[in-house]
PDB file of C-alpha atoms and ligand atoms in Angstrom:
ATOM      1  CA  MET A 665       8.151 -22.738  -4.326  1.00  0.00           C
ATOM      2  CA  LYS A 666       7.898 -23.406  -0.629  1.00  0.00           C
ATOM      3  CA  ILE A 667       4.792 -22.623   1.434  1.00  0.00           C
ATOM      4  CA  VAL A 668       5.359 -21.866   5.095  1.00  0.00           C
ATOM      5  CA  ASN A 669       2.631 -21.393   7.692  1.00  0.00           C
ATOM      6  CA  LYS A 670       4.499 -21.379  10.982  1.00  0.00           C
ATOM      7  CA  VAL A 671       6.459 -18.430  12.354  1.00  0.00           C
ATOM      8  CA  ARG A 672       9.306 -20.538  13.709  1.00  0.00           C
ATOM      9  CA  GLN A 673       9.645 -22.474  10.451  1.00  0.00           C
ATOM     10  CA  MET A 674       9.939 -19.203   8.502  1.00  0.00           C
ATOM     11  CA  GLN A 675      12.589 -17.869  10.905  1.00  0.00           C
ATOM     12  CA  VAL A 676      14.658 -21.049  10.643  1.00  0.00           C
ATOM     13  CA  LEU A 677      14.423 -20.974   6.847  1.00  0.00           C
ATOM     14  CA  SER A 678      15.508 -17.315   6.705  1.00  0.00           C
ATOM     15  CA  ASP A 679      18.428 -18.035   9.048  1.00  0.00           C
ATOM     16  CA  LYS A 680      19.522 -20.811   6.697  1.00  0.00           C
ATOM     17  CA  PHE A 681      19.418 -18.460   3.661  1.00  0.00           C
ATOM     18  CA  LYS A 682      21.448 -15.894   5.585  1.00  0.00           C
ATOM     19  CA  LYS A 683      24.054 -18.428   6.635  1.00  0.00           C
ATOM     20  CA  GLU A 684      24.431 -19.311   2.956  1.00  0.00           C
ATOM     21  CA  GLY A 685      25.163 -15.619   2.326  1.00  0.00           C
ATOM     22  CA  LYS A 686      21.928 -15.088   0.412  1.00  0.00           C
ATOM     23  CA  LYS A 687      20.169 -11.744   0.200  1.00  0.00           C
ATOM     24  CA  ILE A 688      16.427 -11.863   0.961  1.00  0.00           C
ATOM     25  CA  ALA A 689      13.821  -9.603  -0.687  1.00  0.00           C
ATOM     26  CA  PHE A 690      10.381  -9.490   0.900  1.00  0.00           C
ATOM     27  CA  VAL A 691       6.963  -8.406  -0.403  1.00  0.00           C
ATOM     28  CA  PRO A 692       4.208  -8.330   2.230  1.00  0.00           C
ATOM     29  CA  THR A 693       0.684  -8.562   0.770  1.00  0.00           C
ATOM     30  CA  MET A 694      -2.916  -9.274   1.645  1.00  0.00           C
ATOM     31  CA  GLY A 695      -3.285 -11.497  -1.417  1.00  0.00           C
ATOM     32  CA  TYR A 696      -5.798 -11.449  -4.293  1.00  0.00           C
ATOM     33  CA  PHE A 697      -2.957 -10.616  -6.639  1.00  0.00           C
ATOM     34  CA  HIS A 698      -3.004  -8.239  -9.574  1.00  0.00           C
ATOM     35  CA  LYS A 699      -0.198  -6.810 -11.693  1.00  0.00           C
ATOM     36  CA  GLY A 700       0.645  -4.271  -8.966  1.00  0.00           C
ATOM     37  CA  HIS A 701       1.583  -7.076  -6.561  1.00  0.00           C
ATOM     38  CA  LEU A 702       3.407  -8.959  -9.297  1.00  0.00           C
ATOM     39  CA  SER A 703       5.473  -5.877 -10.220  1.00  0.00           C
ATOM     40  CA  LEU A 704       6.786  -5.714  -6.639  1.00  0.00           C
ATOM     41  CA  MET A 705       7.677  -9.407  -6.766  1.00  0.00           C
ATOM     42  CA  GLU A 706       9.434  -8.993 -10.111  1.00  0.00           C
ATOM     43  CA  ARG A 707      11.499  -6.105  -8.725  1.00  0.00           C
ATOM     44  CA  GLY A 708      12.322  -8.172  -5.620  1.00  0.00           C
ATOM     45  CA  ARG A 709      13.364 -11.053  -7.858  1.00  0.00           C
ATOM     46  CA  GLU A 710      15.865  -8.719  -9.568  1.00  0.00           C
ATOM     47  CA  LEU A 711      17.262  -7.267  -6.333  1.00  0.00           C
ATOM     48  CA  ALA A 712      17.970 -10.347  -4.220  1.00  0.00           C
ATOM     49  CA  ASP A 713      18.837 -14.059  -4.250  1.00  0.00           C
ATOM     50  CA  ILE A 714      15.767 -15.203  -2.373  1.00  0.00           C
ATOM     51  CA  LEU A 715      12.261 -13.803  -2.846  1.00  0.00           C
ATOM     52  CA  VAL A 716       9.845 -14.237   0.046  1.00  0.00           C
ATOM     53  CA  ILE A 717       6.265 -12.952  -0.048  1.00  0.00           C
ATOM     54  CA  SER A 718       3.608 -13.075   2.625  1.00  0.00           C
ATOM     55  CA  ILE A 719      -0.140 -13.380   2.220  1.00  0.00           C
ATOM     56  CA  PHE A 720      -2.031 -12.280   5.304  1.00  0.00           C
ATOM     57  CA  VAL A 721      -5.246 -10.291   5.577  1.00  0.00           C
ATOM     58  CA  ASN A 722      -4.180  -8.502   8.730  1.00  0.00           C
ATOM     59  CA  PRO A 723      -7.241  -8.137  10.982  1.00  0.00           C
ATOM     60  CA  ILE A 724      -5.781  -5.348  13.153  1.00  0.00           C
ATOM     61  CA  GLN A 725      -5.438  -2.882  10.271  1.00  0.00           C
ATOM     62  CA  PHE A 726      -9.183  -2.947   9.574  1.00  0.00           C
ATOM     63  CA  GLY A 727     -11.462  -0.719  11.621  1.00  0.00           C
ATOM     64  CA  PRO A 728     -14.939  -1.657  12.848  1.00  0.00           C
ATOM     65  CA  GLY A 729     -17.337  -1.627   9.903  1.00  0.00           C
ATOM     66  CA  GLU A 730     -14.509  -1.944   7.361  1.00  0.00           C
ATOM     67  CA  ASP A 731     -14.207  -4.739   4.807  1.00  0.00           C
ATOM     68  CA  PHE A 732     -12.112  -7.349   6.694  1.00  0.00           C
ATOM     69  CA  MET A 733     -14.723 -10.088   6.245  1.00  0.00           C
ATOM     70  CA  GLU A 734     -15.481  -9.295   2.581  1.00  0.00           C
ATOM     71  CA  TYR A 735     -11.861  -8.688   1.577  1.00  0.00           C
ATOM     72  CA  PRO A 736     -11.365 -10.845  -1.561  1.00  0.00           C
ATOM     73  CA  ARG A 737      -9.321 -14.027  -1.144  1.00  0.00           C
ATOM     74  CA  ASP A 738      -8.186 -16.620  -3.709  1.00  0.00           C
ATOM     75  CA  LEU A 739      -5.192 -18.521  -2.411  1.00  0.00           C
ATOM     76  CA  GLU A 740      -4.941 -21.034  -5.226  1.00  0.00           C
ATOM     77  CA  ARG A 741      -4.795 -18.358  -7.903  1.00  0.00           C
ATOM     78  CA  ASP A 742      -2.313 -16.309  -5.834  1.00  0.00           C
ATOM     79  CA  LEU A 743       0.024 -19.281  -5.454  1.00  0.00           C
ATOM     80  CA  SER A 744       0.045 -20.008  -9.162  1.00  0.00           C
ATOM     81  CA  LEU A 745       0.735 -16.319  -9.988  1.00  0.00           C
ATOM     82  CA  ALA A 746       3.508 -16.193  -7.378  1.00  0.00           C
ATOM     83  CA  GLU A 747       5.087 -19.309  -8.830  1.00  0.00           C
ATOM     84  CA  GLY A 748       4.943 -17.694 -12.266  1.00  0.00           C
ATOM     85  CA  VAL A 749       7.129 -14.765 -11.186  1.00  0.00           C
ATOM     86  CA  GLY A 750       9.662 -16.996  -9.425  1.00  0.00           C
ATOM     87  CA  VAL A 751       8.777 -16.550  -5.755  1.00  0.00           C
ATOM     88  CA  ASP A 752      10.874 -18.842  -3.541  1.00  0.00           C
ATOM     89  CA  VAL A 753       8.845 -18.814  -0.332  1.00  0.00           C
ATOM     90  CA  VAL A 754       5.236 -17.870   0.400  1.00  0.00           C
ATOM     91  CA  PHE A 755       4.657 -17.196   4.080  1.00  0.00           C
ATOM     92  CA  ILE A 756       0.990 -17.573   4.998  1.00  0.00           C
ATOM     93  CA  PRO A 757       0.744 -17.138   8.753  1.00  0.00           C
ATOM     94  CA  GLU A 758      -2.258 -18.097  10.828  1.00  0.00           C
ATOM     95  CA  ALA A 759      -4.070 -15.228  12.552  1.00  0.00           C
ATOM     96  CA  GLU A 760      -4.099 -17.242  15.806  1.00  0.00           C
ATOM     97  CA  GLU A 761      -0.321 -17.473  15.803  1.00  0.00           C
ATOM     98  CA  MET A 762       0.213 -13.829  14.794  1.00  0.00           C
ATOM     99  CA  TYR A 763      -2.269 -12.550  17.391  1.00  0.00           C
ATOM    100  CA  PRO A 764      -2.890 -15.058  20.182  1.00  0.00           C
ATOM    101  CA  PRO A 765      -5.623 -14.092  22.653  1.00  0.00           C
ATOM    102  CA  ASP A 766      -3.100 -12.569  25.090  1.00  0.00           C
ATOM    103  CA  TYR A 767      -1.430 -10.401  22.407  1.00  0.00           C
ATOM    104  CA  GLN A 768      -0.494  -6.966  23.836  1.00  0.00           C
ATOM    105  CA  THR A 769       2.172  -5.199  21.752  1.00  0.00           C
ATOM    106  CA  TYR A 770       1.541  -2.527  19.122  1.00  0.00           C
ATOM    107  CA  LEU A 771       3.871  -0.254  17.219  1.00  0.00           C
ATOM    108  CA  GLU A 772       2.981   3.261  16.178  1.00  0.00           C
ATOM    109  CA  VAL A 773       4.592   5.924  13.981  1.00  0.00           C
ATOM    110  CA  THR A 774       3.153   9.096  15.465  1.00  0.00           C
ATOM    111  CA  GLY A 775       3.410  12.205  13.217  1.00  0.00           C
ATOM    112  CA  LEU A 776       3.042  10.860   9.687  1.00  0.00           C
ATOM    113  CA  THR A 777      -0.057   8.897  10.612  1.00  0.00           C
ATOM    114  CA  GLN A 778      -1.920  12.049  11.682  1.00  0.00           C
ATOM    115  CA  HIS A 779      -2.669  12.895   8.055  1.00  0.00           C
ATOM    116  CA  LEU A 780      -4.637  11.564   5.070  1.00  0.00           C
ATOM    117  CA  CYS A 781      -5.793   7.937   5.605  1.00  0.00           C
ATOM    118  CA  GLY A 782      -4.604   8.072   9.228  1.00  0.00           C
ATOM    119  CA  LEU A 783      -7.429  10.510   9.983  1.00  0.00           C
ATOM    120  CA  SER A 784     -10.196   8.643   8.185  1.00  0.00           C
ATOM    121  CA  ARG A 785      -9.043   5.181   9.308  1.00  0.00           C
ATOM    122  CA  PRO A 786      -8.035   5.533  12.982  1.00  0.00           C
ATOM    123  CA  GLY A 787      -5.772   2.688  14.083  1.00  0.00           C
ATOM    124  CA  HIS A 788      -5.133   1.564  10.502  1.00  0.00           C
ATOM    125  CA  PHE A 789      -1.431   2.458  10.375  1.00  0.00           C
ATOM    126  CA  ARG A 790      -0.865   1.121  13.884  1.00  0.00           C
ATOM    127  CA  GLY A 791      -2.129  -2.202  12.542  1.00  0.00           C
ATOM    128  CA  VAL A 792       0.067  -1.925   9.448  1.00  0.00           C
ATOM    129  CA  THR A 793       3.297  -1.025  11.274  1.00  0.00           C
ATOM    130  CA  THR A 794       2.659  -3.695  13.908  1.00  0.00           C
ATOM    131  CA  VAL A 795       2.201  -6.466  11.352  1.00  0.00           C
ATOM    132  CA  VAL A 796       5.078  -5.275   9.154  1.00  0.00           C
ATOM    133  CA  ALA A 797       7.423  -5.136  12.178  1.00  0.00           C
ATOM    134  CA  LYS A 798       6.365  -8.671  13.115  1.00  0.00           C
ATOM    135  CA  LEU A 799       6.858  -9.866   9.529  1.00  0.00           C
ATOM    136  CA  PHE A 800      10.303  -8.217   9.412  1.00  0.00           C
ATOM    137  CA  ASN A 801      11.274 -10.125  12.569  1.00  0.00           C
ATOM    138  CA  ILE A 802       9.982 -13.358  11.079  1.00  0.00           C
ATOM    139  CA  VAL A 803      11.248 -13.085   7.484  1.00  0.00           C
ATOM    140  CA  LYS A 804      14.432 -11.120   8.328  1.00  0.00           C
ATOM    141  CA  PRO A 805      14.688  -9.512   4.882  1.00  0.00           C
ATOM    142  CA  ASP A 806      17.530  -7.371   3.534  1.00  0.00           C
ATOM    143  CA  ILE A 807      15.147  -5.557   1.194  1.00  0.00           C
ATOM    144  CA  ALA A 808      11.397  -4.927   1.516  1.00  0.00           C
ATOM    145  CA  LEU A 809       9.269  -3.710  -1.368  1.00  0.00           C
ATOM    146  CA  PHE A 810       6.148  -1.547  -1.120  1.00  0.00           C
ATOM    147  CA  GLY A 811       3.915   0.041  -3.765  1.00  0.00           C
ATOM    148  CA  LEU A 812       3.692   3.805  -4.098  1.00  0.00           C
ATOM    149  CA  LYS A 813      -0.033   3.308  -4.657  1.00  0.00           C
ATOM    150  CA  ASP A 814      -0.179   3.286  -0.843  1.00  0.00           C
ATOM    151  CA  TYR A 815       2.120   6.292  -0.616  1.00  0.00           C
ATOM    152  CA  GLN A 816       1.458   7.082   3.038  1.00  0.00           C
ATOM    153  CA  GLN A 817       2.021   3.448   3.999  1.00  0.00           C
ATOM    154  CA  TYR A 818       5.350   3.543   2.141  1.00  0.00           C
ATOM    155  CA  ILE A 819       6.650   6.616   3.986  1.00  0.00           C
ATOM    156  CA  VAL A 820       5.299   5.404   7.343  1.00  0.00           C
ATOM    157  CA  ILE A 821       7.201   2.123   6.910  1.00  0.00           C
ATOM    158  CA  LYS A 822      10.330   3.995   5.817  1.00  0.00           C
ATOM    159  CA  ARG A 823      10.055   6.103   8.980  1.00  0.00           C
ATOM    160  CA  MET A 824       9.572   3.034  11.173  1.00  0.00           C
ATOM    161  CA  VAL A 825      12.649   1.402   9.620  1.00  0.00           C
ATOM    162  CA  ARG A 826      14.707   4.553  10.157  1.00  0.00           C
ATOM    163  CA  ASP A 827      13.480   5.284  13.680  1.00  0.00           C
ATOM    164  CA  LEU A 828      13.864   1.698  14.924  1.00  0.00           C
ATOM    165  CA  ASN A 829      17.159   1.076  13.089  1.00  0.00           C
ATOM    166  CA  TYR A 830      15.927  -1.906  11.109  1.00  0.00           C
ATOM    167  CA  ASP A 831      18.759  -2.971   8.815  1.00  0.00           C
ATOM    168  CA  ILE A 832      16.400  -3.217   5.850  1.00  0.00           C
ATOM    169  CA  GLU A 833      16.327  -1.311   2.576  1.00  0.00           C
ATOM    170  CA  VAL A 834      12.793  -0.148   1.794  1.00  0.00           C
ATOM    171  CA  VAL A 835      12.112   0.093  -1.937  1.00  0.00           C
ATOM    172  CA  GLY A 836       9.101   1.964  -3.343  1.00  0.00           C
ATOM    173  CA  CYS A 837       7.660   0.686  -6.629  1.00  0.00           C
ATOM    174  CA  PRO A 838       5.583   2.654  -9.174  1.00  0.00           C
ATOM    175  CA  ILE A 839       1.774   2.510  -9.308  1.00  0.00           C
ATOM    176  CA  ILE A 840       0.528  -0.079 -11.801  1.00  0.00           C
ATOM    177  CA  ARG A 841      -2.661   0.944 -13.586  1.00  0.00           C
ATOM    178  CA  GLU A 842      -5.357  -0.609 -15.748  1.00  0.00           C
ATOM    179  CA  GLU A 843      -5.228   0.412 -19.403  1.00  0.00           C
ATOM    180  CA  ASP A 844      -7.616   3.315 -18.810  1.00  0.00           C
ATOM    181  CA  GLY A 845      -5.638   4.587 -15.810  1.00  0.00           C
ATOM    182  CA  LEU A 846      -7.490   3.138 -12.796  1.00  0.00           C
ATOM    183  CA  ALA A 847      -4.890   2.133 -10.195  1.00  0.00           C
ATOM    184  CA  MET A 848      -4.978  -1.631  -9.721  1.00  0.00           C
ATOM    185  CA  SER A 849      -6.402  -2.686  -6.376  1.00  0.00           C
ATOM    186  CA  SER A 850      -7.873  -5.853  -4.912  1.00  0.00           C
ATOM    187  CA  ARG A 851     -10.809  -3.629  -3.869  1.00  0.00           C
ATOM    188  CA  ASN A 852     -11.679  -2.839  -7.511  1.00  0.00           C
ATOM    189  CA  THR A 853     -13.593  -6.149  -7.485  1.00  0.00           C
ATOM    190  CA  TYR A 854     -16.232  -4.440  -5.311  1.00  0.00           C
ATOM    191  CA  LEU A 855     -17.181  -2.130  -8.210  1.00  0.00           C
ATOM    192  CA  THR A 856     -20.253  -2.727 -10.377  1.00  0.00           C
ATOM    193  CA  PRO A 857     -19.738  -1.972 -14.102  1.00  0.00           C
ATOM    194  CA  GLU A 858     -21.370   1.467 -13.627  1.00  0.00           C
ATOM    195  CA  GLN A 859     -19.239   2.256 -10.572  1.00  0.00           C
ATOM    196  CA  ARG A 860     -16.141   1.071 -12.432  1.00  0.00           C
ATOM    197  CA  LYS A 861     -16.735   3.908 -14.929  1.00  0.00           C
ATOM    198  CA  SER A 862     -17.021   6.456 -12.121  1.00  0.00           C
ATOM    199  CA  ALA A 863     -13.906   5.057 -10.405  1.00  0.00           C
ATOM    200  CA  LEU A 864     -11.819   6.480 -13.225  1.00  0.00           C
ATOM    201  CA  CYS A 865     -12.440   9.936 -11.707  1.00  0.00           C
ATOM    202  CA  LEU A 866      -9.478   9.479  -9.336  1.00  0.00           C
ATOM    203  CA  TYR A 867      -7.053   9.110 -12.219  1.00  0.00           C
ATOM    204  CA  GLN A 868      -8.844  11.779 -14.260  1.00  0.00           C
ATOM    205  CA  GLY A 869      -8.666  14.065 -11.224  1.00  0.00           C
ATOM    206  CA  ILE A 870      -4.910  13.520 -11.098  1.00  0.00           C
ATOM    207  CA  LYS A 871      -4.636  14.288 -14.807  1.00  0.00           C
ATOM    208  CA  LEU A 872      -6.727  17.440 -14.307  1.00  0.00           C
ATOM    209  CA  ALA A 873      -4.448  18.628 -11.486  1.00  0.00           C
ATOM    210  CA  GLU A 874      -1.347  17.911 -13.554  1.00  0.00           C
ATOM    211  CA  ARG A 875      -2.774  19.982 -16.402  1.00  0.00           C
ATOM    212  CA  LEU A 876      -3.564  22.904 -14.086  1.00  0.00           C
ATOM    213  CA  VAL A 877      -0.003  22.835 -12.740  1.00  0.00           C
ATOM    214  CA  ARG A 878       1.388  22.678 -16.278  1.00  0.00           C
ATOM    215  CA  GLU A 879      -0.706  25.721 -17.171  1.00  0.00           C
ATOM    216  CA  GLY A 880       0.852  27.631 -14.275  1.00  0.00           C
ATOM    217  CA  GLN A 881      -1.596  27.172 -11.398  1.00  0.00           C
ATOM    218  CA  ARG A 882       0.268  27.121  -8.058  1.00  0.00           C
ATOM    219  CA  ASP A 883      -2.572  27.665  -5.571  1.00  0.00           C
ATOM    220  CA  ALA A 884      -3.309  24.328  -3.889  1.00  0.00           C
ATOM    221  CA  LYS A 885      -6.838  25.412  -2.868  1.00  0.00           C
ATOM    222  CA  ILE A 886      -7.813  26.159  -6.456  1.00  0.00           C
ATOM    223  CA  ILE A 887      -6.393  22.863  -7.757  1.00  0.00           C
ATOM    224  CA  ILE A 888      -8.122  20.899  -4.984  1.00  0.00           C
ATOM    225  CA  LYS A 889     -11.458  22.624  -5.665  1.00  0.00           C
ATOM    226  CA  GLU A 890     -11.279  21.770  -9.375  1.00  0.00           C
ATOM    227  CA  VAL A 891     -10.487  18.119  -8.604  1.00  0.00           C
ATOM    228  CA  ILE A 892     -13.283  17.907  -6.023  1.00  0.00           C
ATOM    229  CA  ASP A 893     -15.805  19.455  -8.442  1.00  0.00           C
ATOM    230  CA  TYR A 894     -14.770  16.979 -11.122  1.00  0.00           C
ATOM    231  CA  ILE A 895     -15.066  13.941  -8.835  1.00  0.00           C
ATOM    232  CA  GLU A 896     -18.383  15.120  -7.406  1.00  0.00           C
ATOM    233  CA  SER A 897     -19.788  15.369 -10.939  1.00  0.00           C
ATOM    234  CA  LYS A 898     -19.512  11.563 -11.247  1.00  0.00           C
ATOM    235  CA  PRO A 899     -22.217   9.250  -9.907  1.00  0.00           C
ATOM    236  CA  TYR A 900     -21.684   6.884  -6.924  1.00  0.00           C
ATOM    237  CA  THR A 901     -18.741   8.950  -5.623  1.00  0.00           C
ATOM    238  CA  GLN A 902     -18.214  10.221  -2.109  1.00  0.00           C
ATOM    239  CA  ILE A 903     -14.957  12.031  -1.393  1.00  0.00           C
ATOM    240  CA  ASP A 904     -13.034  11.119   1.735  1.00  0.00           C
ATOM    241  CA  TYR A 905     -10.213  13.585   1.016  1.00  0.00           C
ATOM    242  CA  VAL A 906      -8.384  15.402  -1.750  1.00  0.00           C
ATOM    243  CA  LYS A 907      -5.135  16.868  -0.385  1.00  0.00           C
ATOM    244  CA  ILE A 908      -2.015  18.538  -1.642  1.00  0.00           C
ATOM    245  CA  CYS A 909       0.767  18.070   0.849  1.00  0.00           C
ATOM    246  CA  HIS A 910       4.495  17.924   1.387  1.00  0.00           C
ATOM    247  CA  PRO A 911       5.730  14.540   0.081  1.00  0.00           C
ATOM    248  CA  GLU A 912       7.896  13.891   3.139  1.00  0.00           C
ATOM    249  CA  THR A 913       6.042  15.469   6.075  1.00  0.00           C
ATOM    250  CA  LEU A 914       2.504  15.170   4.635  1.00  0.00           C
ATOM    251  CA  ASP A 915       1.761  18.676   5.965  1.00  0.00           C
ATOM    252  CA  ASP A 916      -0.784  20.560   3.844  1.00  0.00           C
ATOM    253  CA  LEU A 917       0.755  22.886   1.263  1.00  0.00           C
ATOM    254  CA  GLU A 918      -0.846  26.204   0.361  1.00  0.00           C
ATOM    255  CA  TYR A 919       1.275  26.861  -2.703  1.00  0.00           C
ATOM    256  CA  LEU A 920       3.224  24.571  -4.980  1.00  0.00           C
ATOM    257  CA  ASN A 921       6.908  25.184  -5.441  1.00  0.00           C
ATOM    258  CA  ASP A 922       8.973  22.145  -6.324  1.00  0.00           C
ATOM    259  CA  LYS A 923       7.302  18.810  -5.504  1.00  0.00           C
ATOM    260  CA  ALA A 924       3.912  18.216  -3.911  1.00  0.00           C
ATOM    261  CA  LEU A 925       1.924  15.072  -3.222  1.00  0.00           C
ATOM    262  CA  LEU A 926      -1.638  15.047  -4.530  1.00  0.00           C
ATOM    263  CA  ALA A 927      -3.448  12.316  -2.585  1.00  0.00           C
ATOM    264  CA  LEU A 928      -7.053  11.231  -3.047  1.00  0.00           C
ATOM    265  CA  ALA A 929      -9.389   8.866  -1.238  1.00  0.00           C
ATOM    266  CA  VAL A 930     -12.835   8.415  -2.719  1.00  0.00           C
ATOM    267  CA  ARG A 931     -15.610   6.001  -1.959  1.00  0.00           C
ATOM    268  CA  VAL A 932     -17.186   4.595  -5.112  1.00  0.00           C
ATOM    269  CA  GLY A 933     -20.108   2.438  -4.103  1.00  0.00           C
ATOM    270  CA  LYS A 934     -18.753   0.315  -1.289  1.00  0.00           C
ATOM    271  CA  ALA A 935     -15.129   0.464  -2.462  1.00  0.00           C
ATOM    272  CA  ARG A 936     -12.843   3.003  -0.788  1.00  0.00           C
ATOM    273  CA  LEU A 937     -10.259   3.793  -3.456  1.00  0.00           C
ATOM    274  CA  ILE A 938      -6.998   5.729  -3.108  1.00  0.00           C
ATOM    275  CA  ASP A 939      -4.619   7.172  -5.660  1.00  0.00           C
ATOM    276  CA  ASN A 940      -1.848   9.747  -5.718  1.00  0.00           C
ATOM    277  CA  THR A 941       0.800  11.450  -7.773  1.00  0.00           C
ATOM    278  CA  ILE A 942       3.722  13.776  -7.250  1.00  0.00           C
ATOM    279  CA  LEU A 943       2.955  17.152  -8.840  1.00  0.00           C
ATOM    280  CA  GLU A 944       6.166  18.701 -10.091  1.00  0.00           C
ATOM    281  CA  VAL A 945       6.621  22.389 -10.706  1.00  0.00           C
ATOM    282  CA  ARG A 946       9.131  22.947 -13.471  1.00  0.00           C
TER     283      ARG A 946
HETATM  284  P1  AMP B2271      -2.042  -5.152  -0.497  1.00  0.00           P
HETATM  285  O1  AMP B2271      -2.145  -6.592  -0.815  1.00  0.00           O
HETATM  286  O2  AMP B2271      -3.161  -4.329  -1.055  1.00  0.00           O
HETATM  287  O3  AMP B2271      -1.757  -4.887   0.955  1.00  0.00           O
HETATM  288  O4  AMP B2271      -0.774  -4.626  -1.276  1.00  0.00           O
HETATM  289  C1  AMP B2271       0.489  -5.233  -1.121  1.00  0.00           C
HETATM  290  C2  AMP B2271       1.532  -4.351  -1.740  1.00  0.00           C
HETATM  291  O5  AMP B2271       1.230  -4.131  -3.115  1.00  0.00           O
HETATM  292  C3  AMP B2271       1.595  -2.958  -1.092  1.00  0.00           C
HETATM  293  O6  AMP B2271       2.940  -2.563  -0.952  1.00  0.00           O
HETATM  294  C4  AMP B2271       0.863  -2.100  -2.082  1.00  0.00           C
HETATM  295  O7  AMP B2271       1.275  -0.744  -2.061  1.00  0.00           O
HETATM  296  C5  AMP B2271       1.248  -2.755  -3.382  1.00  0.00           C
HETATM  297  N1  AMP B2271       0.288  -2.395  -4.430  1.00  0.00           N
HETATM  298  C6  AMP B2271      -1.057  -2.554  -4.386  1.00  0.00           C
HETATM  299  N2  AMP B2271      -1.626  -2.082  -5.512  1.00  0.00           N
HETATM  300  C7  AMP B2271      -0.615  -1.607  -6.291  1.00  0.00           C
HETATM  301  C8  AMP B2271      -0.540  -0.987  -7.571  1.00  0.00           C
HETATM  302  N3  AMP B2271      -1.635  -0.754  -8.299  1.00  0.00           N
HETATM  303  N4  AMP B2271       0.671  -0.629  -8.039  1.00  0.00           N
HETATM  304  C9  AMP B2271       1.792  -0.855  -7.306  1.00  0.00           C
HETATM  305  N5  AMP B2271       1.793  -1.437  -6.094  1.00  0.00           N
HETATM  306  C10 AMP B2271       0.612  -1.814  -5.586  1.00  0.00           C
END
């Protein structure tokens, strides 16, 4: 497994793979790996000849007062896990090279970012699309893999790829959960044992909504109210949003017919946790 720190070195390496006719799969990450990250890498391993991952805690996607400084990091452990799933190249850029002091260019998907996390984290998606566009130009992948855990991020990236004609296939991978249902996240490490119990309310809220839909409920307001009441009954929780929206446009839905995205963001202690599911009306 090769470790690359310099932008130019990564570009030269990718050019070499391409000249050899090799297909490159790419998994961008912020590190502190769990099984969610590893599932993306395993899928990438299956889909291409060369598997490149990046580890970069991207400063420009964190807002003031967010957890950039505390974000968990453990490079040694990450490298050994990456090696275990057969990663070929780990790109670990330096912040100073990614964003030199005279850096001036940002990329923004407009409509889709005016919903959900885009409203509570202004500038977040601008930071994400900017870094992902830069990484695409550096790694030059044929395939890029993203987790559906960050559903809005996934569709924002798909839109960026479509709108800017990137010749890259964007693959969404299922949410990997702990045994009890909590979606895996590097931010789960912020939870105390008591908060960890409360954190299950996101998954339980999803299960509650799914049951209501199964029982025939179609009114989004009623489903949302039930989920909110459930989450609010748990200690340490503070809801950022609970929304039912169109899975492609992210516009709020009043009534469910066909498929709807249920998306939640809840603060539990100092961790801001997100989860989602597609509610299907049969
Ligand atoms: P991060 O390091 O948190 O930026 O995540 C890197 C990639 O892993 C993103 O595409 C995430 O959506 C994905 N990911 C994070 N957690 C999970 C999970 N529990 N299941 C599936 N994918 C995940």
